[in-house]
XYZ file of C-alpha atoms in Angstrom:
424
model
C -52.328 -104.877 76.034
C -53.796 -102.560 77.634
C -50.065 -100.771 78.578
C -49.198 -101.152 74.542
C -52.637 -99.528 73.351
C -51.537 -97.035 75.923
C -47.962 -96.307 73.987
C -49.003 -96.336 71.804
C -51.580 -93.625 72.283
C -49.377 -91.367 73.632
C -47.198 -92.183 70.283
C -49.951 -91.390 68.324
C -50.212 -87.445 70.229
C -53.373 -87.818 71.576
C -55.299 -89.902 74.155
C -59.267 -90.557 75.216
C -60.516 -92.396 77.462
C -63.540 -94.577 76.809
C -66.244 -96.964 78.132
C -65.704 -100.083 80.094
C -62.797 -102.102 77.812
C -61.356 -99.283 75.773
C -59.372 -97.394 78.408
C -56.780 -96.017 76.159
C -57.849 -95.726 72.506
C -55.964 -93.574 69.607
C -57.327 -90.861 68.750
C -56.773 -90.066 64.769
C -57.831 -87.488 62.725
C -57.341 -84.920 65.006
C -54.819 -83.097 62.964
C -57.843 -82.747 61.099
C -59.929 -81.356 63.092
C -57.583 -78.861 64.385
C -57.221 -77.278 60.393
C -61.039 -78.016 60.203
C -61.678 -74.982 62.677
C -58.526 -72.975 62.005
C -60.428 -72.362 58.936
C -63.694 -71.171 60.719
C -61.267 -68.754 62.570
C -59.764 -67.698 59.508
C -62.963 -67.495 57.945
C -64.309 -65.309 60.784
C -62.045 -63.161 60.209
C -62.013 -62.862 56.360
C -65.872 -62.079 56.286
C -66.150 -59.594 59.024
C -62.706 -57.904 57.539
C -64.169 -57.627 53.675
C -68.131 -56.516 54.950
C -66.192 -53.629 57.157
C -64.398 -52.415 54.510
C -66.852 -51.646 52.093
C -68.975 -50.604 55.045
C -68.812 -45.968 53.231
C -69.859 -47.619 50.419
C -73.021 -49.655 52.441
C -73.485 -45.640 53.973
C -74.140 -44.410 50.698
C -76.028 -46.499 49.173
C -78.422 -46.050 52.663
C -77.843 -42.158 52.784
C -77.689 -42.886 56.379
C -76.335 -39.297 58.962
C -73.530 -40.274 61.292
C -75.282 -40.940 63.652
C -78.802 -43.236 62.153
C -75.036 -46.088 60.752
C -73.131 -45.378 64.288
C -77.271 -47.023 65.349
C -77.245 -48.999 63.137
C -73.843 -50.393 63.037
C -74.933 -51.790 66.485
C -77.381 -54.327 65.226
C -73.581 -56.397 64.989
C -73.130 -55.518 68.297
C -75.924 -56.412 70.197
C -76.736 -59.219 67.623
C -73.802 -60.997 68.631
C -74.423 -60.251 72.292
C -77.481 -61.768 73.158
C -76.581 -64.805 70.945
C -72.910 -64.805 72.797
C -75.014 -66.605 76.131
C -78.082 -68.274 74.120
C -75.145 -69.901 71.945
C -73.237 -72.139 74.890
C -76.379 -73.159 75.738
C -77.225 -74.728 72.320
C -74.001 -75.994 72.386
C -74.175 -77.548 75.573
C -77.354 -79.282 73.301
C -76.596 -79.509 70.227
C -72.480 -80.322 71.089
C -69.835 -77.284 69.445
C -69.635 -79.480 65.618
C -73.191 -78.945 64.401
C -73.497 -75.190 66.114
C -70.367 -73.467 64.518
C -71.706 -75.006 60.518
C -74.613 -73.914 61.275
C -73.510 -70.522 62.773
C -71.032 -69.627 60.370
C -73.490 -70.957 57.493
C -76.374 -68.337 58.723
C -73.148 -66.153 58.928
C -71.601 -65.811 55.283
C -75.216 -65.703 54.143
C -75.477 -62.304 56.467
C -72.705 -60.815 54.621
C -74.516 -60.606 51.609
C -77.781 -58.469 53.471
C -76.548 -55.400 53.836
C -76.191 -53.988 49.957
C -79.842 -55.173 50.008
C -80.979 -52.841 51.792
C -81.401 -48.847 51.225
C -82.034 -47.352 54.573
C -80.690 -47.004 57.848
C -83.478 -49.056 59.583
C -83.537 -52.407 57.553
C -79.908 -51.934 57.339
C -79.400 -52.336 60.934
C -82.541 -54.550 61.094
C -80.021 -56.804 58.290
C -77.323 -56.612 60.690
C -78.926 -58.115 64.179
C -78.635 -61.498 62.054
C -75.104 -60.626 60.471
C -73.869 -60.146 64.213
C -76.817 -62.716 65.241
C -74.382 -65.384 63.132
C -71.057 -64.011 63.685
C -72.173 -63.961 67.964
C -72.103 -67.754 67.271
C -69.784 -68.839 65.359
C -66.825 -66.676 67.792
C -68.357 -68.732 70.852
C -69.469 -72.130 68.924
C -66.073 -72.161 67.285
C -64.076 -70.727 70.647
C -65.544 -74.214 73.248
C -64.406 -76.285 70.074
C -61.541 -75.577 69.812
C -60.800 -75.368 73.969
C -62.070 -79.146 73.792
C -58.944 -80.116 70.780
C -56.807 -78.373 73.549
C -58.491 -80.823 75.951
C -57.148 -83.554 72.745
C -54.423 -82.733 71.890
C -52.925 -81.840 75.399
C -51.025 -79.067 74.556
C -51.947 -74.898 74.838
C -52.960 -73.606 70.955
C -55.758 -71.130 71.560
C -53.519 -68.376 70.598
C -52.920 -70.022 67.640
C -56.448 -70.085 66.087
C -56.316 -66.659 67.428
C -53.975 -65.547 64.932
C -55.082 -67.215 62.209
C -58.549 -64.849 62.766
C -56.252 -62.344 62.560
C -54.225 -63.646 58.818
C -57.822 -63.540 57.345
C -58.775 -60.006 58.641
C -55.839 -59.143 57.469
C -56.484 -60.883 53.831
C -60.388 -60.246 54.430
C -59.127 -56.331 53.618
C -56.881 -56.849 51.716
C -58.285 -57.910 49.435
C -61.205 -56.075 50.060
C -59.354 -52.871 49.199
C -58.599 -54.225 45.774
C -61.387 -55.187 44.537
C -63.266 -51.870 46.231
C -62.830 -50.095 42.700
C -64.310 -52.786 40.621
C -66.651 -54.562 42.168
C -70.274 -52.850 43.508
C -70.697 -53.883 47.250
C -73.265 -56.300 46.288
C -71.045 -58.031 44.058
C -68.489 -58.469 46.335
C -70.376 -59.428 49.389
C -72.056 -62.177 47.709
C -68.770 -63.499 46.850
C -67.767 -63.561 49.599
C -70.362 -65.281 50.916
C -70.148 -68.179 48.491
C -66.589 -68.250 49.303
C -67.426 -68.234 52.733
C -70.892 -70.773 52.058
C -68.193 -73.347 50.254
C -65.775 -73.059 53.121
C -68.004 -73.978 55.424
C -69.516 -76.980 53.515
C -66.060 -78.151 53.229
C -64.362 -77.415 56.495
C -68.082 -78.318 58.216
C -68.093 -82.035 57.041
C -64.442 -82.977 58.965
C -66.256 -81.195 61.965
C -69.189 -83.307 61.222
C -68.566 -86.513 60.328
C -65.275 -86.232 62.903
C -65.812 -87.548 66.278
C -65.051 -84.765 68.790
C -62.618 -85.602 71.181
C -62.748 -85.126 74.748
C -62.733 -81.934 76.236
C -63.447 -82.451 79.907
C -61.876 -79.453 82.589
C -60.581 -80.656 85.381
C -63.269 -80.115 88.221
C -62.774 -80.530 92.205
C -62.933 -83.120 93.383
C -66.026 -81.914 95.514
C -67.401 -80.516 92.659
C -67.110 -82.777 89.856
C -69.860 -82.460 87.398
C -71.671 -85.589 87.276
C -72.219 -86.271 83.915
C -70.395 -84.610 80.113
C -72.612 -83.304 77.049
C -72.113 -85.143 74.033
C -69.388 -83.489 72.805
C -67.408 -83.997 76.047
C -68.099 -80.847 77.439
C -68.922 -79.895 81.485
C -72.096 -80.741 82.461
C -73.274 -77.438 83.860
C -74.783 -78.567 86.832
C -71.573 -79.178 88.080
C -70.546 -76.070 88.475
C -69.256 -74.566 91.622
C -69.876 -70.844 93.034
C -65.619 -70.712 92.972
C -65.877 -71.796 88.941
C -68.490 -69.356 88.152
C -65.876 -66.716 89.949
C -62.979 -67.377 88.054
C -64.964 -67.283 84.631
C -66.016 -63.686 85.483
C -62.329 -62.857 86.374
C -60.995 -63.936 83.125
C -64.069 -62.632 81.595
C -62.699 -59.113 83.405
C -59.333 -60.217 81.460
C -61.267 -60.382 78.136
C -62.414 -56.830 78.614
C -59.185 -55.236 79.365
C -58.471 -56.317 77.067
C -60.822 -55.663 74.307
C -61.285 -52.269 75.212
C -57.641 -51.727 74.055
C -58.080 -53.582 71.107
C -61.516 -51.841 70.344
C -60.156 -48.678 71.388
C -56.527 -48.057 69.025
C -58.890 -49.451 66.003
C -61.081 -46.672 66.074
C -59.041 -43.980 67.727
C -55.142 -44.973 66.837
C -54.961 -43.231 63.384
C -56.791 -39.951 64.665
C -54.413 -39.294 67.270
C -51.673 -39.658 64.706
C -52.369 -36.885 62.334
C -54.697 -34.499 65.460
C -51.931 -35.022 68.481
C -48.946 -35.423 66.452
C -49.876 -33.728 62.742
C -48.688 -37.154 60.628
C -50.287 -37.452 57.322
C -53.071 -39.829 56.544
C -50.712 -42.739 54.531
C -49.166 -42.763 58.609
C -51.934 -42.402 60.448
C -53.345 -45.312 58.321
C -49.561 -47.764 59.602
C -50.512 -46.876 63.335
C -53.031 -49.325 62.973
C -51.295 -51.494 61.053
C -48.488 -52.334 63.056
C -50.341 -52.182 65.804
C -51.988 -55.685 64.118
C -48.757 -57.028 63.001
C -47.933 -57.496 66.710
C -51.229 -58.859 67.667
C -50.846 -61.680 64.893
C -46.717 -62.044 65.752
C -47.938 -62.588 69.010
C -49.967 -65.580 68.751
C -48.351 -66.954 66.364
C -46.133 -67.721 69.263
C -48.099 -67.602 71.354
C -48.231 -71.281 72.419
C -44.319 -71.329 72.812
C -44.542 -68.609 74.890
C -47.150 -70.553 77.005
C -45.627 -73.490 77.455
C -42.292 -71.268 78.364
C -43.487 -69.102 80.409
C -47.194 -70.936 81.477
C -50.788 -68.802 81.798
C -50.486 -66.919 84.954
C -46.407 -65.286 83.972
C -48.242 -64.628 79.897
C -51.316 -62.765 81.138
C -49.526 -61.211 84.049
C -45.999 -60.193 81.007
C -48.019 -59.275 78.768
C -50.511 -57.039 81.034
C -47.443 -55.203 81.801
C -46.053 -55.492 78.797
C -48.991 -53.979 77.247
C -50.073 -51.360 79.409
C -45.841 -49.267 78.296
C -45.973 -49.417 75.936
C -49.577 -47.949 75.824
C -47.808 -44.685 77.681
C -45.380 -44.885 75.201
C -48.229 -44.968 72.284
C -50.545 -42.413 73.911
C -47.398 -39.336 75.556
C -44.793 -40.072 73.040
C -44.213 -36.609 71.228
C -43.048 -37.776 68.044
C -44.583 -40.168 65.651
C -41.643 -43.039 65.964
C -41.731 -43.874 69.285
C -45.878 -43.787 69.335
C -45.881 -46.805 66.376
C -42.961 -48.954 68.570
C -45.681 -47.943 71.664
C -48.271 -49.598 69.534
C -46.201 -51.782 68.639
C -45.382 -53.099 71.507
C -49.031 -52.625 72.918
C -49.632 -54.853 70.227
C -47.034 -57.803 71.322
C -48.436 -57.458 74.993
C -52.203 -57.311 74.305
C -51.756 -60.152 71.487
C -52.348 -63.377 73.796
C -54.851 -63.073 76.595
C -58.319 -63.033 75.295
C -57.222 -66.053 73.405
C -55.848 -67.487 76.659
C -58.507 -66.562 79.129
C -61.253 -67.323 77.045
C -59.625 -70.913 76.989
C -59.131 -71.090 79.732
C -63.351 -70.598 80.406
C -63.860 -72.968 78.567
C -61.575 -75.387 80.445
C -63.528 -74.519 83.457
C -66.664 -74.186 82.503
C -66.936 -75.373 79.100
C -69.390 -73.898 76.498
C -70.912 -71.569 78.894
C -67.559 -70.128 80.469
C -66.972 -70.145 76.359
C -69.858 -67.258 76.608
C -69.798 -65.748 79.617
C -65.473 -64.283 79.072
C -66.573 -63.561 74.985
C -69.975 -61.386 76.322
C -67.760 -59.831 78.369
C -64.663 -59.542 76.130
C -67.305 -57.868 74.047
C -68.723 -55.597 75.709
C -64.991 -54.503 76.080
C -64.504 -53.798 72.540
C -67.923 -52.236 72.079
C -67.459 -49.622 75.692
C -63.322 -48.788 74.266
C -63.952 -47.284 71.589
C -67.265 -45.182 73.538
C -65.595 -44.251 76.334
C -62.450 -42.828 74.494
C -64.560 -41.028 72.928
C -66.545 -39.536 76.120
C -62.692 -39.227 77.921
C -61.404 -37.041 74.911
C -64.254 -34.407 74.439
C -64.116 -33.634 78.986
C -59.924 -34.008 78.528
C -57.790 -34.752 75.765
C -56.930 -37.878 73.512
C -53.825 -37.930 74.464
C -55.325 -38.676 78.381
C -58.209 -40.886 76.652
C -55.718 -43.396 75.056
C -53.683 -44.035 78.402
C -56.927 -45.317 79.846
C -56.396 -48.736 77.492
C -52.614 -48.916 79.627
C -53.837 -48.927 82.048
C -57.053 -51.533 81.580
C -54.488 -53.267 80.118
C -52.396 -53.226 83.823
C -55.891 -54.026 85.585
C -55.895 -57.664 83.326
C -52.370 -57.934 84.344
C -53.184 -57.116 87.802
C -56.379 -59.383 88.694
C -54.749 -62.089 86.716
C -51.381 -62.154 89.090
C -53.816 -62.629 92.299
C -56.415 -64.862 90.692
C -53.007 -67.014 89.630
C -52.904 -69.524 91.506
C -56.726 -70.273 91.440
C -56.629 -70.336 87.513
C -54.046 -72.610 87.849
C -55.845 -75.219 90.429
C -56.539 -78.332 88.556
C -54.200 -78.238 85.882
C -51.841 -81.104 87.461
């Protein structure tokens, strides 16, 4: 009978070690959990992009100067960075699913607050709340995804991040369509209502469904004595080797996010100022990059299953480096756009794979650490490119994206043996 139960569990697609007398029980509902977590990733991208397209209107409303607006927008980053590490502890205490739902609700509410402000100072304070919820949601839903990946036995993290990318594209598209029809207050209030409805529906699945076991393999000498209530590894079992590995994975995430942030802010300017492209072509620069990122993530699970983690990270970093050299140095617009496309394909899966592995090694705390480093890269990138462009040239500055992509490839290659330890 135990053998028959085990066979049924395998056919069901997932097993979970239970208590005495329940060595392997089927885990129904994993597909519903996967859909619900995917919805949260898409919601994250949709709401955030909806806010981003209204920034010019909010600037006009508050009367902020460019410098004051820049400082106010740092509220999103500051709130996100501060809460990311805290969220890892909250996930350990309350569970990944509960924190995901709470952060999703706060994030949706926070989207409606910026139109209520009338000064750069009040906008910055409101964005601290919005950024805190954004950071909390990103850590919690990635941690929940890591647990689900362990239960499914398949590396499906790129698919979740593809949902984020698709949500962002949809949010930007809808925002552009309604920008001339709705005031920022009405538009962002609608985002809040939609976000709360989606959070309620998808959150019900997370809160009522049983969280899958997401315990990461650990060396025999350092296995945690006990897991958390949602199956994450106990923090007491963390070794110095695991901490170093999480730091390395965070470095890979940082190098990746540096490129994403740099291209988001500087690709259009490179096309217009360095190559004389028109506004439409310049706007296409980042669109090509974003579409390539989305396509790469949609194929990410397939590539992971065939190449493995280390080879995918190494190949992705080298591909992105080569693509960005073409994008930065090519003298013709079509070649630059091709370079941006190759860069997007190369970078697509570095961040999700690094965060997934950090979570498998160290639970929500690992997700929080890698995400914080990655988020830091997204903050550093645009600023560093700006200073380097002023000192040298924008073309030279953009080559640093290629350099850091190559660093990510080298780090992933030399850390591969350690990163894969315990997988078998």
